[in-house]
Amino acid sequence: MSDALANFFTGRPTSQIAQDLLGHELVYQTSGGTMSGWIVEAEAYLGEQDTAAHAFNGRHTAANAALYDVPGTIYIYTLRGYYMFDVATQAEGTPQGILIRGIEPHEGLNLMQQNRDKPVPEVTNGPGKLMAALGIQSKGLNRTMLGAQNLTITPTATRIPREIAATSRIGVSAGSWQDRPLRFTVAGNPFVSGSRKRDWDREGHGWK
């Protein structure tokens, strides 16, 4: 992983990193071509104290071990049959991470739609949807570093949100942290999961 990317995932709270990820580009290179998209929705999970986190109460298993690895480690898991893409964000042994929940396609939309035959924005407006669109349907990249193989995130934003919205997370287990505003979105972007059409910015998609 590049120094710039390593530095991005360290040195500040996970919730701040999640906000800062909006506008960075998720890039996946395959033999068929490159697929990429700007991150429009990211959800922070804050480890042992977070009732919705996989590491709540210090839970540490083979399945969630990636969260305990160094910042920038890829954590892939399954939920209700869908693959999800998470990134570890804190020092080794501090199991916090960010779930990437939505991307706006940039490169390779035709490839994404070969993998997931849905119209825009349905092709990538959810965490399981974007993984299906990229064709990542295994845990092969779990516990690898961003950029070590063919999946990475740009170390700097290539688009800037006009407004960032912070809302409660979606589909998390009930508990004291259920309603905390730890889901960050590009306000008005059509590729945010569960967004209402009447709230979409159809011209600029919420970017400056």
PDB file of C-alpha atoms in Angstrom:
ATOM      1  CA  MET A   1       0.000   0.000   0.000  1.00  0.00           C
ATOM      2  CA  SER A   2       1.300   3.465  -0.858  1.00  0.00           C
ATOM      3  CA  ASP A   3       2.423   5.787   1.915  1.00  0.00           C
ATOM      4  CA  ALA A   4      -0.284   8.275   0.921  1.00  0.00           C
ATOM      5  CA  LEU A   5      -3.005   5.647   1.263  1.00  0.00           C
ATOM      6  CA  ALA A   6      -1.574   4.323   4.534  1.00  0.00           C
ATOM      7  CA  ASN A   7      -1.522   7.864   5.921  1.00  0.00           C
ATOM      8  CA  PHE A   8      -5.128   8.438   4.883  1.00  0.00           C
ATOM      9  CA  PHE A   9      -6.359   5.558   7.055  1.00  0.00           C
ATOM     10  CA  THR A  10      -4.541   6.632  10.204  1.00  0.00           C
ATOM     11  CA  GLY A  11      -4.339   9.436  12.708  1.00  0.00           C
ATOM     12  CA  ARG A  12      -7.967  10.448  13.191  1.00  0.00           C
ATOM     13  CA  PRO A  13     -11.319   9.006  14.255  1.00  0.00           C
ATOM     14  CA  THR A  14     -12.975   6.375  12.077  1.00  0.00           C
ATOM     15  CA  SER A  15     -16.053   8.560  11.681  1.00  0.00           C
ATOM     16  CA  GLN A  16     -13.880  11.332  10.237  1.00  0.00           C
ATOM     17  CA  ILE A  17     -12.172   8.900   7.862  1.00  0.00           C
ATOM     18  CA  ALA A  18     -15.590   7.706   6.679  1.00  0.00           C
ATOM     19  CA  GLN A  19     -16.633  11.278   5.873  1.00  0.00           C
ATOM     20  CA  ASP A  20     -13.323  11.938   4.146  1.00  0.00           C
ATOM     21  CA  LEU A  21     -13.728   8.830   1.950  1.00  0.00           C
ATOM     22  CA  LEU A  22     -16.629  10.393   0.050  1.00  0.00           C
ATOM     23  CA  GLY A  23     -15.365  11.360  -3.381  1.00  0.00           C
ATOM     24  CA  HIS A  24     -12.426   8.950  -3.320  1.00  0.00           C
ATOM     25  CA  GLU A  25     -12.486   6.367  -6.074  1.00  0.00           C
ATOM     26  CA  LEU A  26     -12.801   2.621  -5.523  1.00  0.00           C
ATOM     27  CA  VAL A  27     -10.832   0.894  -8.300  1.00  0.00           C
ATOM     28  CA  TYR A  28     -10.924  -2.790  -9.263  1.00  0.00           C
ATOM     29  CA  GLN A  29      -8.732  -4.075 -12.082  1.00  0.00           C
ATOM     30  CA  THR A  30      -9.652  -7.279 -13.878  1.00  0.00           C
ATOM     31  CA  SER A  31      -8.507  -9.141 -16.969  1.00  0.00           C
ATOM     32  CA  GLY A  32     -11.621  -7.807 -18.694  1.00  0.00           C
ATOM     33  CA  GLY A  33     -10.898  -4.204 -17.819  1.00  0.00           C
ATOM     34  CA  THR A  34     -10.946  -1.657 -15.008  1.00  0.00           C
ATOM     35  CA  MET A  35     -14.067  -0.855 -13.027  1.00  0.00           C
ATOM     36  CA  SER A  36     -14.207   2.117 -10.709  1.00  0.00           C
ATOM     37  CA  GLY A  37     -16.608   4.408  -8.927  1.00  0.00           C
ATOM     38  CA  TRP A  38     -16.650   7.378  -6.604  1.00  0.00           C
ATOM     39  CA  ILE A  39     -17.586   6.502  -3.040  1.00  0.00           C
ATOM     40  CA  VAL A  40     -20.906   8.176  -2.200  1.00  0.00           C
ATOM     41  CA  GLU A  41     -21.834   6.320   1.000  1.00  0.00           C
ATOM     42  CA  ALA A  42     -19.625   5.063   3.838  1.00  0.00           C
ATOM     43  CA  GLU A  43     -20.609   3.722   7.255  1.00  0.00           C
ATOM     44  CA  ALA A  44     -18.340   3.773  10.320  1.00  0.00           C
ATOM     45  CA  TYR A  45     -18.175   0.962  12.896  1.00  0.00           C
ATOM     46  CA  LEU A  46     -16.346   1.763  16.106  1.00  0.00           C
ATOM     47  CA  GLY A  47     -15.225  -1.533  17.571  1.00  0.00           C
ATOM     48  CA  GLU A  48     -15.730  -3.025  21.013  1.00  0.00           C
ATOM     49  CA  GLN A  49     -18.119  -0.358  22.346  1.00  0.00           C
ATOM     50  CA  ASP A  50     -20.269  -0.224  19.190  1.00  0.00           C
ATOM     51  CA  THR A  51     -23.302  -2.494  19.633  1.00  0.00           C
ATOM     52  CA  ALA A  52     -23.669  -2.797  15.837  1.00  0.00           C
ATOM     53  CA  ALA A  53     -20.018  -3.654  15.155  1.00  0.00           C
ATOM     54  CA  HIS A  54     -18.680  -7.132  14.429  1.00  0.00           C
ATOM     55  CA  ALA A  55     -16.106  -6.613  17.186  1.00  0.00           C
ATOM     56  CA  PHE A  56     -18.641  -5.545  19.832  1.00  0.00           C
ATOM     57  CA  ASN A  57     -17.555  -6.676  23.303  1.00  0.00           C
ATOM     58  CA  GLY A  58     -14.155  -7.640  21.906  1.00  0.00           C
ATOM     59  CA  ARG A  59     -15.440 -10.399  19.643  1.00  0.00           C
ATOM     60  CA  HIS A  60     -12.426 -11.700  17.720  1.00  0.00           C
ATOM     61  CA  THR A  61     -12.854 -14.664  15.375  1.00  0.00           C
ATOM     62  CA  ALA A  62     -11.326 -15.970  12.178  1.00  0.00           C
ATOM     63  CA  ALA A  63     -14.203 -14.327  10.314  1.00  0.00           C
ATOM     64  CA  ASN A  64     -13.594 -10.778  11.577  1.00  0.00           C
ATOM     65  CA  ALA A  65      -9.821 -10.963  12.085  1.00  0.00           C
ATOM     66  CA  ALA A  66      -9.203  -8.406   9.320  1.00  0.00           C
ATOM     67  CA  LEU A  67     -10.659  -5.687  11.559  1.00  0.00           C
ATOM     68  CA  TYR A  68      -7.799  -6.272  14.017  1.00  0.00           C
ATOM     69  CA  ASP A  69      -5.153  -5.892  11.291  1.00  0.00           C
ATOM     70  CA  VAL A  70      -3.328  -2.708  10.280  1.00  0.00           C
ATOM     71  CA  PRO A  71      -5.198   0.244   8.736  1.00  0.00           C
ATOM     72  CA  GLY A  72      -6.023  -0.249   5.073  1.00  0.00           C
ATOM     73  CA  THR A  73      -6.658  -3.979   5.448  1.00  0.00           C
ATOM     74  CA  ILE A  74      -9.567  -5.245   3.361  1.00  0.00           C
ATOM     75  CA  TYR A  75     -12.348  -6.967   5.309  1.00  0.00           C
ATOM     76  CA  ILE A  76     -14.788  -8.919   3.149  1.00  0.00           C
ATOM     77  CA  TYR A  77     -17.716 -10.667   4.789  1.00  0.00           C
ATOM     78  CA  THR A  78     -21.108 -12.002   3.819  1.00  0.00           C
ATOM     79  CA  LEU A  79     -24.500 -10.845   5.027  1.00  0.00           C
ATOM     80  CA  ARG A  80     -27.743 -12.477   3.912  1.00  0.00           C
ATOM     81  CA  GLY A  81     -25.905 -14.055   1.004  1.00  0.00           C
ATOM     82  CA  TYR A  82     -24.278 -10.805  -0.183  1.00  0.00           C
ATOM     83  CA  TYR A  83     -20.584  -9.946  -0.105  1.00  0.00           C
ATOM     84  CA  MET A  84     -19.642  -6.723   1.695  1.00  0.00           C
ATOM     85  CA  PHE A  85     -16.497  -4.593   1.467  1.00  0.00           C
ATOM     86  CA  ASP A  86     -15.089  -3.031   4.636  1.00  0.00           C
ATOM     87  CA  VAL A  87     -11.712  -1.438   5.398  1.00  0.00           C
ATOM     88  CA  ALA A  88      -9.901  -1.501   8.764  1.00  0.00           C
ATOM     89  CA  THR A  89      -9.099   2.007   9.950  1.00  0.00           C
ATOM     90  CA  GLN A  90      -7.224   2.020  13.244  1.00  0.00           C
ATOM     91  CA  ALA A  91      -3.969   0.745  14.698  1.00  0.00           C
ATOM     92  CA  GLU A  92      -3.456  -3.001  14.743  1.00  0.00           C
ATOM     93  CA  GLY A  93      -5.535  -4.509  17.534  1.00  0.00           C
ATOM     94  CA  THR A  94      -8.169  -1.738  17.459  1.00  0.00           C
ATOM     95  CA  PRO A  95     -11.017  -3.314  15.468  1.00  0.00           C
ATOM     96  CA  GLN A  96     -12.711  -0.398  13.772  1.00  0.00           C
ATOM     97  CA  GLY A  97     -13.740  -0.241  10.146  1.00  0.00           C
ATOM     98  CA  ILE A  98     -15.752   1.412   7.405  1.00  0.00           C
ATOM     99  CA  LEU A  99     -18.343  -0.317   5.220  1.00  0.00           C
ATOM    100  CA  ILE A 100     -18.458   1.006   1.651  1.00  0.00           C
ATOM    101  CA  ARG A 101     -22.191   1.189   0.916  1.00  0.00           C
ATOM    102  CA  GLY A 102     -22.482   2.903  -2.462  1.00  0.00           C
ATOM    103  CA  ILE A 103     -20.424   4.044  -5.444  1.00  0.00           C
ATOM    104  CA  GLU A 104     -21.208   6.147  -8.496  1.00  0.00           C
ATOM    105  CA  PRO A 105     -19.694   4.302 -11.502  1.00  0.00           C
ATOM    106  CA  HIS A 106     -16.859   6.030 -13.321  1.00  0.00           C
ATOM    107  CA  GLU A 107     -14.952   3.490 -15.403  1.00  0.00           C
ATOM    108  CA  GLY A 108     -16.315   0.203 -16.718  1.00  0.00           C
ATOM    109  CA  LEU A 109     -20.049   0.662 -16.230  1.00  0.00           C
ATOM    110  CA  ASN A 110     -20.613  -1.755 -19.120  1.00  0.00           C
ATOM    111  CA  LEU A 111     -18.570  -4.382 -17.276  1.00  0.00           C
ATOM    112  CA  MET A 112     -20.496  -3.755 -14.072  1.00  0.00           C
ATOM    113  CA  GLN A 113     -23.777  -4.258 -15.891  1.00  0.00           C
ATOM    114  CA  GLN A 114     -22.504  -7.515 -17.360  1.00  0.00           C
ATOM    115  CA  ASN A 115     -21.955  -8.673 -13.782  1.00  0.00           C
ATOM    116  CA  ARG A 116     -25.163  -7.153 -12.458  1.00  0.00           C
ATOM    117  CA  ASP A 117     -27.809  -6.617 -15.121  1.00  0.00           C
ATOM    118  CA  LYS A 118     -29.563  -3.635 -13.574  1.00  0.00           C
ATOM    119  CA  PRO A 119     -30.193  -0.073 -14.721  1.00  0.00           C
ATOM    120  CA  VAL A 120     -28.421   2.943 -13.278  1.00  0.00           C
ATOM    121  CA  PRO A 121     -28.454   3.670 -10.351  1.00  0.00           C
ATOM    122  CA  GLU A 122     -29.610   0.208  -9.211  1.00  0.00           C
ATOM    123  CA  VAL A 123     -26.348  -1.338 -10.356  1.00  0.00           C
ATOM    124  CA  THR A 124     -24.224  -0.022  -7.430  1.00  0.00           C
ATOM    125  CA  ASN A 125     -26.551   1.708  -4.921  1.00  0.00           C
ATOM    126  CA  GLY A 126     -25.937  -0.646  -2.007  1.00  0.00           C
ATOM    127  CA  PRO A 127     -23.076  -2.569  -0.401  1.00  0.00           C
ATOM    128  CA  GLY A 128     -24.022  -5.992  -1.762  1.00  0.00           C
ATOM    129  CA  LYS A 129     -24.950  -4.512  -5.132  1.00  0.00           C
ATOM    130  CA  LEU A 130     -21.609  -2.798  -5.692  1.00  0.00           C
ATOM    131  CA  MET A 131     -19.685  -5.980  -4.897  1.00  0.00           C
ATOM    132  CA  ALA A 132     -21.864  -7.957  -7.303  1.00  0.00           C
ATOM    133  CA  ALA A 133     -21.328  -5.282  -9.964  1.00  0.00           C
ATOM    134  CA  LEU A 134     -17.558  -5.520  -9.517  1.00  0.00           C
ATOM    135  CA  GLY A 135     -17.788  -9.302  -9.741  1.00  0.00           C
ATOM    136  CA  ILE A 136     -16.230  -9.817  -6.301  1.00  0.00           C
ATOM    137  CA  GLN A 137     -18.106 -12.856  -5.066  1.00  0.00           C
ATOM    138  CA  SER A 138     -15.572 -14.491  -2.787  1.00  0.00           C
ATOM    139  CA  LYS A 139     -13.426 -13.677   0.239  1.00  0.00           C
ATOM    140  CA  GLY A 140     -10.224 -14.071  -1.748  1.00  0.00           C
ATOM    141  CA  LEU A 141      -9.105 -10.489  -1.032  1.00  0.00           C
ATOM    142  CA  ASN A 142      -9.999 -10.622   2.669  1.00  0.00           C
ATOM    143  CA  ARG A 143      -7.046  -9.650   4.926  1.00  0.00           C
ATOM    144  CA  THR A 144      -5.058  -8.276   2.000  1.00  0.00           C
ATOM    145  CA  MET A 145      -4.011  -4.638   1.840  1.00  0.00           C
ATOM    146  CA  LEU A 146      -5.649  -2.052  -0.361  1.00  0.00           C
ATOM    147  CA  GLY A 147      -3.501  -1.785  -3.487  1.00  0.00           C
ATOM    148  CA  ALA A 148      -1.575  -4.977  -2.842  1.00  0.00           C
ATOM    149  CA  GLN A 149      -3.484  -6.801  -5.536  1.00  0.00           C
ATOM    150  CA  ASN A 150      -6.211  -5.503  -7.852  1.00  0.00           C
ATOM    151  CA  LEU A 151      -8.522  -3.645  -5.454  1.00  0.00           C
ATOM    152  CA  THR A 152      -7.717  -0.203  -4.092  1.00  0.00           C
ATOM    153  CA  ILE A 153      -9.033   3.214  -3.154  1.00  0.00           C
ATOM    154  CA  THR A 154      -7.422   6.420  -4.387  1.00  0.00           C
ATOM    155  CA  PRO A 155      -5.533   8.205  -1.575  1.00  0.00           C
ATOM    156  CA  THR A 156      -7.119  11.541  -2.463  1.00  0.00           C
ATOM    157  CA  ALA A 157     -10.634  12.557  -3.435  1.00  0.00           C
ATOM    158  CA  THR A 158     -11.171  13.136  -7.136  1.00  0.00           C
ATOM    159  CA  ARG A 159     -14.637  14.634  -6.587  1.00  0.00           C
ATOM    160  CA  ILE A 160     -15.774  16.868  -3.750  1.00  0.00           C
ATOM    161  CA  PRO A 161     -19.240  16.588  -2.171  1.00  0.00           C
ATOM    162  CA  ARG A 162     -21.230  19.788  -2.048  1.00  0.00           C
ATOM    163  CA  GLU A 163     -22.830  18.597   1.185  1.00  0.00           C
ATOM    164  CA  ILE A 164     -22.229  15.559   3.398  1.00  0.00           C
ATOM    165  CA  ALA A 165     -25.212  14.090   5.228  1.00  0.00           C
ATOM    166  CA  ALA A 166     -24.784  12.107   8.461  1.00  0.00           C
ATOM    167  CA  THR A 167     -27.587   9.687   9.317  1.00  0.00           C
ATOM    168  CA  SER A 168     -28.203   6.570  11.356  1.00  0.00           C
ATOM    169  CA  ARG A 169     -26.907   3.326   9.921  1.00  0.00           C
ATOM    170  CA  ILE A 170     -29.067   0.929   7.939  1.00  0.00           C
ATOM    171  CA  GLY A 171     -30.038  -2.583   8.989  1.00  0.00           C
ATOM    172  CA  VAL A 172     -27.879  -2.762  12.100  1.00  0.00           C
ATOM    173  CA  SER A 173     -28.792  -4.755  15.191  1.00  0.00           C
ATOM    174  CA  ALA A 174     -30.759  -3.059  17.918  1.00  0.00           C
ATOM    175  CA  GLY A 175     -28.732  -1.608  20.751  1.00  0.00           C
ATOM    176  CA  SER A 176     -27.575   1.629  22.274  1.00  0.00           C
ATOM    177  CA  TRP A 177     -25.603   2.525  19.121  1.00  0.00           C
ATOM    178  CA  GLN A 178     -28.343   1.678  16.624  1.00  0.00           C
ATOM    179  CA  ASP A 179     -29.324   5.264  15.832  1.00  0.00           C
ATOM    180  CA  ARG A 180     -25.949   6.994  15.983  1.00  0.00           C
ATOM    181  CA  PRO A 181     -25.253   9.165  12.895  1.00  0.00           C
ATOM    182  CA  LEU A 182     -22.365   7.123  11.535  1.00  0.00           C
ATOM    183  CA  ARG A 183     -23.531   6.709   7.916  1.00  0.00           C
ATOM    184  CA  PHE A 184     -22.122   9.430   5.697  1.00  0.00           C
ATOM    185  CA  THR A 185     -23.458  10.177   2.232  1.00  0.00           C
ATOM    186  CA  VAL A 186     -23.060  12.621  -0.629  1.00  0.00           C
ATOM    187  CA  ALA A 187     -26.335  14.492  -0.216  1.00  0.00           C
ATOM    188  CA  GLY A 188     -28.508  14.229  -3.328  1.00  0.00           C
ATOM    189  CA  ASN A 189     -26.471  11.511  -5.028  1.00  0.00           C
ATOM    190  CA  PRO A 190     -28.705   8.916  -6.750  1.00  0.00           C
ATOM    191  CA  PHE A 191     -26.297   6.071  -5.915  1.00  0.00           C
ATOM    192  CA  VAL A 192     -26.865   6.378  -2.149  1.00  0.00           C
ATOM    193  CA  SER A 193     -28.717   3.257  -1.007  1.00  0.00           C
ATOM    194  CA  GLY A 194     -32.368   3.741  -0.191  1.00  0.00           C
ATOM    195  CA  SER A 195     -32.405   7.360  -1.353  1.00  0.00           C
ATOM    196  CA  ARG A 196     -35.654   8.852  -2.568  1.00  0.00           C
ATOM    197  CA  LYS A 197     -35.922  10.015  -6.164  1.00  0.00           C
ATOM    198  CA  ARG A 198     -37.388  13.330  -5.080  1.00  0.00           C
ATOM    199  CA  ASP A 199     -34.185  14.038  -3.135  1.00  0.00           C
ATOM    200  CA  TRP A 200     -31.822  13.370  -6.055  1.00  0.00           C
ATOM    201  CA  ASP A 201     -29.681  16.075  -7.571  1.00  0.00           C
ATOM    202  CA  ARG A 202     -30.194  14.920 -11.154  1.00  0.00           C
ATOM    203  CA  GLU A 203     -27.777  17.431 -12.667  1.00  0.00           C
ATOM    204  CA  GLY A 204     -24.697  17.404 -10.462  1.00  0.00           C
ATOM    205  CA  HIS A 205     -25.309  14.292  -8.319  1.00  0.00           C
ATOM    206  CA  GLY A 206     -24.337  16.283  -5.219  1.00  0.00           C
ATOM    207  CA  TRP A 207     -20.785  17.099  -6.300  1.00  0.00           C
ATOM    208  CA  LYS A 208     -19.211  20.532  -6.365  1.00  0.00           C
TER     209      LYS A 208
END
